[in-house]
Amino acid sequence: MARILVPGGAGFIGSHTVLALSEAGHDIIVYDDLSNGHADSVLAGTFIEGSILDSAKLDVLFKEQAIDAVIHFAAFIEAGESVKSPMTFYKNNVAGSLTLLQAMAKHNVRNIVFSSTAAVYGQRDDLDLLSEEITKQPINPYGHSKWMVECMLRDMATTGAINAIALRYFNAAGSDPEGRIGERHEPETHLIPLILDAARGKRPNIKIFGTDYATPDGTCIRDYIHVVDLARAHVRAVELLLERPSKTGSYDAMNLGTSQGYSVREVIDAAKQVTGIDFEVIEEGRRPGDPGKLVADASKVAADLNWQAERSDLRTLLEDTWAFRRNLD
Ligand code: UFG
């Protein structure tokens, strides 16, 4: 058993990871400023309200608690928002991560798993599958902020100060299969929750953003990954750092996806089947900044973490999300 600090543990992926950590027997401290998270999503561990920008509070926290590792989720995630408010994103995501890393260094906490994203790759419609080593060309401040933190982790690992694993998520979706927690972004911008809101009559329709992409049906293709599969990968990653600590520092980055992409149309059709509800679909122009296709080469994580997606087939993913979302206000 290890004591794990989880900044951002009240958010969507964080709260599911907290459940998985608890089920694996770990002791958890969730640290979240609730700017986007929900305190009632924290179903295990101790909850402390606080910001990763608050160095004094982090100092007290690390002094009082014997932390073995950090799983860092605390970040703003809306790519579109990041274009409008880059400073907010750089402050929270980059300066916040630096403040957290400084507190870790001061208290000699060496292990960190970092929430990264496929957005570090940018617009690579020329590639079928994106592997970890391709050039990082983010196309928005959100992607840049995540890549900057990865660079900090890599450089600190080179000095021997830390052991880090960055997990680059593709399209996180799904919900706890027992329906205890799920995705609750305000406002919601992600495709699957919006489709299901159209199915339950909370929205008049679902809009398809772009039908002229160079894909078989003209709509964007994404690699959707179930949040429970993501959560399991975080447990594996942190346990790997704890079981095989490097004294000279280590940094590794892994894609978390399925290597299988679905188009917007395919997701909508599957959602109509799963819910048994027909709803209006409206074709619109492209949303600025959307790459046509983002699909992971997920072979590295399979080999390094001995991890496979188990609930990320489209039907299971939609069924789990529907079970949670249909009862949401
Ligand atoms: N889409 C629609 N209609 C909608 C909402 C979305 O057609 O109402 C389309 C988008 O244009 C896109 C696809 O559905 O082609 C998926 O869009 P999401 O907003 O659900 O997700 P994104 O692919 O834009 O981004 C997500 C995360 C990012 C992360 C990225 C990695 O929000 O943080 O996945 O693949 F970087």
Short mmCIF file of C-alpha atoms in Angstrom, two decimals, residues 7-282:
data_model
loop_
_atom_site.label_atom_id
_atom_site.label_comp_id
_atom_site.label_asym_id
_atom_site.label_seq_id
_atom_site.Cartn_x
_atom_site.Cartn_y
_atom_site.Cartn_z
CA PRO A 7 -4.30 16.80 -7.36
CA GLY A 8 -7.40 17.14 -9.54
CA GLY A 9 -8.89 13.98 -8.03
CA ALA A 10 -12.40 15.48 -7.94
CA GLY A 11 -12.58 15.73 -11.74
CA PHE A 12 -13.79 13.22 -14.30
CA ILE A 13 -10.72 11.02 -14.83
CA GLY A 14 -9.29 11.81 -11.38
CA SER A 15 -12.36 10.64 -9.48
CA HIS A 16 -12.49 7.34 -11.38
CA THR A 17 -8.77 6.82 -10.72
CA VAL A 18 -9.32 7.48 -7.01
CA LEU A 19 -11.86 4.64 -6.95
CA ALA A 20 -9.44 2.32 -8.77
CA LEU A 21 -6.58 3.24 -6.40
CA SER A 22 -8.77 2.59 -3.41
CA GLU A 23 -9.86 -0.78 -4.82
CA ALA A 24 -6.15 -1.61 -5.26
CA GLY A 25 -5.63 -0.91 -1.54
CA HIS A 26 -3.87 2.45 -1.65
CA ASP A 27 -4.23 5.36 0.74
CA ILE A 28 -5.35 8.49 -1.12
CA ILE A 29 -5.32 12.21 -0.50
CA VAL A 30 -7.34 14.16 -3.06
CA TYR A 31 -6.29 17.80 -3.48
CA ASP A 32 -8.59 19.85 -5.69
CA ASP A 33 -9.65 23.51 -5.87
CA LEU A 34 -13.11 22.49 -7.16
CA SER A 35 -12.85 24.95 -10.04
CA ASN A 36 -14.07 22.12 -12.26
CA GLY A 37 -14.26 19.10 -9.98
CA HIS A 38 -17.07 18.00 -7.67
CA ALA A 39 -16.45 17.15 -4.00
CA ASP A 40 -19.24 14.55 -4.14
CA SER A 41 -17.32 12.68 -6.87
CA VAL A 42 -14.57 11.85 -4.38
CA LEU A 43 -15.73 8.44 -3.14
CA ALA A 44 -12.52 7.33 -1.39
CA GLY A 45 -9.60 8.78 0.53
CA THR A 46 -9.25 12.14 2.27
CA PHE A 47 -10.35 15.31 0.48
CA ILE A 48 -8.44 18.58 0.91
CA GLU A 49 -9.60 21.69 -0.95
CA GLY A 50 -6.67 23.59 -2.42
CA SER A 51 -4.92 24.83 -5.53
CA ILE A 52 -1.68 23.57 -7.06
CA LEU A 53 -0.71 27.26 -7.31
CA ASP A 54 -0.76 27.55 -3.49
CA SER A 55 2.85 26.71 -2.57
CA ALA A 56 2.33 27.40 1.15
CA LYS A 57 -0.57 24.95 1.36
CA LEU A 58 1.34 22.32 -0.63
CA ASP A 59 4.32 22.78 1.68
CA VAL A 60 2.19 22.02 4.75
CA LEU A 61 0.57 19.08 2.99
CA PHE A 62 3.86 17.44 2.01
CA LYS A 63 5.32 18.17 5.47
CA GLU A 64 2.41 16.59 7.33
CA GLN A 65 1.77 13.58 5.08
CA ALA A 66 4.30 10.95 4.05
CA ILE A 67 3.46 10.98 0.32
CA ASP A 68 4.95 8.17 -1.80
CA ALA A 69 3.74 9.35 -5.19
CA VAL A 70 1.65 11.97 -6.98
CA ILE A 71 -0.88 11.42 -9.77
CA HIS A 72 -1.40 14.89 -11.20
CA PHE A 73 -4.73 15.60 -12.95
CA ALA A 74 -5.20 19.25 -11.94
CA ALA A 75 -5.50 21.20 -15.19
CA PHE A 76 -7.86 23.18 -17.38
CA ILE A 77 -8.83 21.00 -20.36
CA GLU A 78 -10.94 22.95 -22.86
CA ALA A 79 -8.84 23.37 -26.00
CA GLY A 80 -11.21 26.02 -27.41
CA GLU A 81 -11.13 28.02 -24.16
CA SER A 82 -7.35 27.87 -24.16
CA VAL A 83 -7.26 29.76 -27.46
CA LYS A 84 -9.37 32.54 -25.91
CA SER A 85 -7.55 32.65 -22.54
CA PRO A 86 -4.00 31.38 -23.02
CA MET A 87 -2.63 33.06 -19.89
CA THR A 88 -5.19 31.32 -17.69
CA PHE A 89 -4.11 27.98 -19.14
CA TYR A 90 -0.38 28.65 -18.85
CA LYS A 91 -0.82 29.88 -15.28
CA ASN A 92 -2.90 26.95 -14.05
CA ASN A 93 -1.41 24.15 -16.14
CA VAL A 94 2.24 25.19 -16.39
CA ALA A 95 2.89 27.45 -13.36
CA GLY A 96 0.64 25.21 -11.24
CA SER A 97 2.56 22.07 -12.26
CA LEU A 98 5.87 23.82 -11.60
CA THR A 99 4.69 24.82 -8.11
CA LEU A 100 3.66 21.23 -7.45
CA LEU A 101 7.00 19.89 -8.72
CA GLN A 102 8.87 22.39 -6.53
CA ALA A 103 6.95 21.19 -3.47
CA MET A 104 7.71 17.57 -4.41
CA ALA A 105 11.41 18.37 -4.82
CA LYS A 106 11.55 20.20 -1.49
CA HIS A 107 10.05 17.21 0.31
CA ASN A 108 11.95 14.59 -1.68
CA VAL A 109 8.86 13.00 -3.29
CA ARG A 110 10.18 11.50 -6.52
CA ASN A 111 7.31 9.65 -8.22
CA ILE A 112 4.77 11.33 -10.46
CA VAL A 113 2.21 10.16 -13.02
CA PHE A 114 1.09 13.05 -15.19
CA SER A 115 -2.18 13.53 -17.12
CA SER A 116 -1.11 14.38 -20.64
CA THR A 117 -3.04 14.36 -23.87
CA ALA A 118 -3.10 13.47 -27.55
CA ALA A 119 -3.34 17.24 -28.08
CA VAL A 120 0.48 17.34 -27.80
CA TYR A 121 0.63 15.83 -31.32
CA GLY A 122 -1.50 18.50 -33.01
CA GLN A 123 -2.93 18.05 -36.49
CA ARG A 124 -1.48 14.83 -37.95
CA ASP A 125 -4.12 13.70 -40.42
CA ASP A 126 -1.26 12.32 -42.53
CA LEU A 127 -0.69 9.45 -40.07
CA ASP A 128 -2.99 6.47 -39.49
CA LEU A 129 -1.82 5.89 -35.94
CA LEU A 130 0.05 8.31 -33.69
CA SER A 131 3.03 6.83 -31.88
CA GLU A 132 4.76 8.46 -28.93
CA GLU A 133 7.92 9.54 -30.70
CA ILE A 134 6.42 11.62 -33.53
CA THR A 135 7.14 15.35 -33.44
CA LYS A 136 5.06 17.29 -30.94
CA GLN A 137 3.22 20.08 -32.76
CA PRO A 138 0.36 21.26 -30.53
CA ILE A 139 -2.11 23.55 -32.27
CA ASN A 140 -3.57 25.27 -29.21
CA PRO A 141 -2.36 26.63 -25.83
CA TYR A 142 -3.92 23.65 -24.04
CA GLY A 143 -1.74 21.19 -25.99
CA HIS A 144 1.28 23.47 -25.56
CA SER A 145 0.74 23.69 -21.80
CA LYS A 146 0.67 19.89 -21.48
CA TRP A 147 3.75 19.48 -23.66
CA MET A 148 5.61 22.13 -21.62
CA VAL A 149 4.95 20.17 -18.44
CA GLU A 150 6.14 16.97 -20.13
CA CYS A 151 9.38 18.82 -21.00
CA MET A 152 9.77 19.91 -17.37
CA LEU A 153 9.30 16.32 -16.21
CA ARG A 154 11.80 15.01 -18.77
CA ASP A 155 14.40 17.63 -17.82
CA MET A 156 13.96 17.09 -14.08
CA ALA A 157 14.25 13.34 -14.60
CA THR A 158 17.54 13.92 -16.42
CA THR A 159 18.95 15.50 -13.26
CA GLY A 160 17.87 12.42 -11.29
CA ALA A 161 15.29 14.37 -9.25
CA ILE A 162 12.15 12.50 -10.30
CA ASN A 163 10.68 9.38 -11.85
CA ALA A 164 7.80 10.34 -14.13
CA ILE A 165 5.31 8.72 -16.47
CA ALA A 166 3.18 10.95 -18.71
CA LEU A 167 -0.02 9.28 -19.93
CA ARG A 168 -1.31 10.83 -23.14
CA TYR A 169 -5.06 10.27 -23.26
CA PHE A 170 -6.99 10.13 -26.46
CA ASN A 171 -10.76 10.77 -26.09
CA ALA A 172 -11.76 9.96 -22.54
CA ALA A 173 -15.39 8.88 -22.21
CA GLY A 174 -17.58 6.40 -20.32
CA SER A 175 -18.59 6.22 -16.65
CA ASP A 176 -18.18 4.00 -13.64
CA PRO A 177 -20.15 0.83 -14.60
CA GLU A 178 -21.89 0.94 -11.21
CA GLY A 179 -23.16 4.42 -12.05
CA ARG A 180 -21.67 6.05 -8.94
CA ILE A 181 -19.80 8.81 -10.81
CA GLY A 182 -19.47 10.07 -14.37
CA GLU A 183 -18.63 12.98 -16.62
CA ARG A 184 -20.03 16.32 -15.36
CA HIS A 185 -18.35 19.17 -17.20
CA GLU A 186 -19.95 22.62 -17.01
CA PRO A 187 -20.54 23.50 -19.77
CA GLU A 188 -20.32 20.13 -21.53
CA THR A 189 -18.58 20.24 -24.93
CA HIS A 190 -17.66 16.58 -25.49
CA LEU A 191 -19.34 14.55 -28.18
CA ILE A 192 -20.65 11.50 -26.30
CA PRO A 193 -22.34 13.30 -23.36
CA LEU A 194 -23.87 15.78 -25.80
CA ILE A 195 -25.24 12.99 -28.00
CA LEU A 196 -26.79 11.32 -24.95
CA ASP A 197 -28.28 14.65 -23.87
CA ALA A 198 -29.96 14.84 -27.28
CA ALA A 199 -31.28 11.29 -26.71
CA ARG A 200 -32.77 12.19 -23.30
CA GLY A 201 -34.33 15.39 -24.59
CA LYS A 202 -32.03 17.79 -22.73
CA ARG A 203 -30.89 19.22 -26.06
CA PRO A 204 -33.00 19.63 -29.18
CA ASN A 205 -30.41 17.91 -31.44
CA ILE A 206 -26.78 16.96 -31.94
CA LYS A 207 -24.68 18.93 -34.37
CA ILE A 208 -22.00 17.28 -36.47
CA PHE A 209 -19.07 19.68 -36.75
CA GLY A 210 -17.81 19.09 -40.28
CA THR A 211 -18.75 16.55 -42.93
CA ASP A 212 -15.97 17.31 -45.42
CA TYR A 213 -12.97 15.74 -43.68
CA ALA A 214 -10.78 13.26 -45.56
CA THR A 215 -12.34 10.31 -43.72
CA PRO A 216 -14.60 7.56 -45.13
CA ASP A 217 -17.86 9.30 -44.09
CA GLY A 218 -16.47 12.85 -44.01
CA THR A 219 -16.78 13.27 -40.20
CA CYS A 220 -13.94 13.36 -37.66
CA ILE A 221 -12.47 10.14 -36.31
CA ARG A 222 -11.42 9.79 -32.67
CA ASP A 223 -10.07 7.04 -30.43
CA TYR A 224 -12.54 6.85 -27.52
CA ILE A 225 -11.26 5.30 -24.33
CA HIS A 226 -13.32 4.28 -21.32
CA VAL A 227 -12.49 6.18 -18.14
CA VAL A 228 -12.34 2.92 -16.17
CA ASP A 229 -9.65 1.66 -18.54
CA LEU A 230 -7.81 4.96 -18.09
CA ALA A 231 -8.10 4.65 -14.32
CA ARG A 232 -6.61 1.12 -14.36
CA ALA A 233 -3.68 2.37 -16.40
CA HIS A 234 -2.92 5.03 -13.78
CA VAL A 235 -2.85 2.41 -11.04
CA ARG A 236 -0.45 0.30 -13.12
CA ALA A 237 1.76 3.31 -13.88
CA VAL A 238 2.09 4.47 -10.29
CA GLU A 239 2.71 0.93 -9.05
CA LEU A 240 5.44 0.52 -11.67
CA LEU A 241 7.17 3.67 -10.38
CA LEU A 242 6.90 2.45 -6.80
CA GLU A 243 8.00 -1.13 -7.52
CA ARG A 244 10.95 -0.25 -9.74
CA PRO A 245 12.26 3.08 -8.46
CA SER A 246 15.11 4.52 -10.48
CA LYS A 247 17.83 6.19 -8.43
CA THR A 248 19.06 8.12 -11.46
CA GLY A 249 15.68 9.51 -12.56
CA SER A 250 13.34 8.32 -15.29
CA TYR A 251 10.80 9.79 -17.69
CA ASP A 252 8.49 7.92 -20.00
CA ALA A 253 5.41 8.86 -22.05
CA MET A 254 2.67 6.49 -23.20
CA ASN A 255 -0.43 6.83 -25.32
CA LEU A 256 -3.66 5.71 -23.70
CA GLY A 257 -5.99 4.74 -26.49
CA THR A 258 -7.28 1.65 -28.26
CA SER A 259 -5.72 1.96 -31.77
CA GLN A 260 -9.32 1.92 -33.05
CA GLY A 261 -11.09 5.05 -34.27
CA TYR A 262 -14.80 5.84 -34.73
CA SER A 263 -16.29 8.66 -36.78
CA VAL A 264 -18.79 11.15 -35.34
CA ARG A 265 -21.51 9.52 -37.46
CA GLU A 266 -20.61 6.04 -36.19
CA VAL A 267 -20.84 7.24 -32.59
CA ILE A 268 -24.23 8.86 -33.22
CA ASP A 269 -25.59 5.70 -34.92
CA ALA A 270 -24.31 3.50 -32.08
CA ALA A 271 -25.89 5.83 -29.51
CA LYS A 272 -29.26 5.57 -31.26
CA GLN A 273 -29.01 1.79 -31.01
CA VAL A 274 -27.92 1.70 -27.37
CA THR A 275 -30.58 4.16 -26.20
CA GLY A 276 -33.31 2.99 -28.59
CA ILE A 277 -34.10 6.67 -29.15
CA ASP A 278 -34.05 8.56 -32.42
CA PHE A 279 -33.04 12.22 -32.23
CA GLU A 280 -32.33 15.03 -34.63
CA VAL A 281 -28.86 15.28 -36.20
CA ILE A 282 -27.79 18.55 -37.82
#
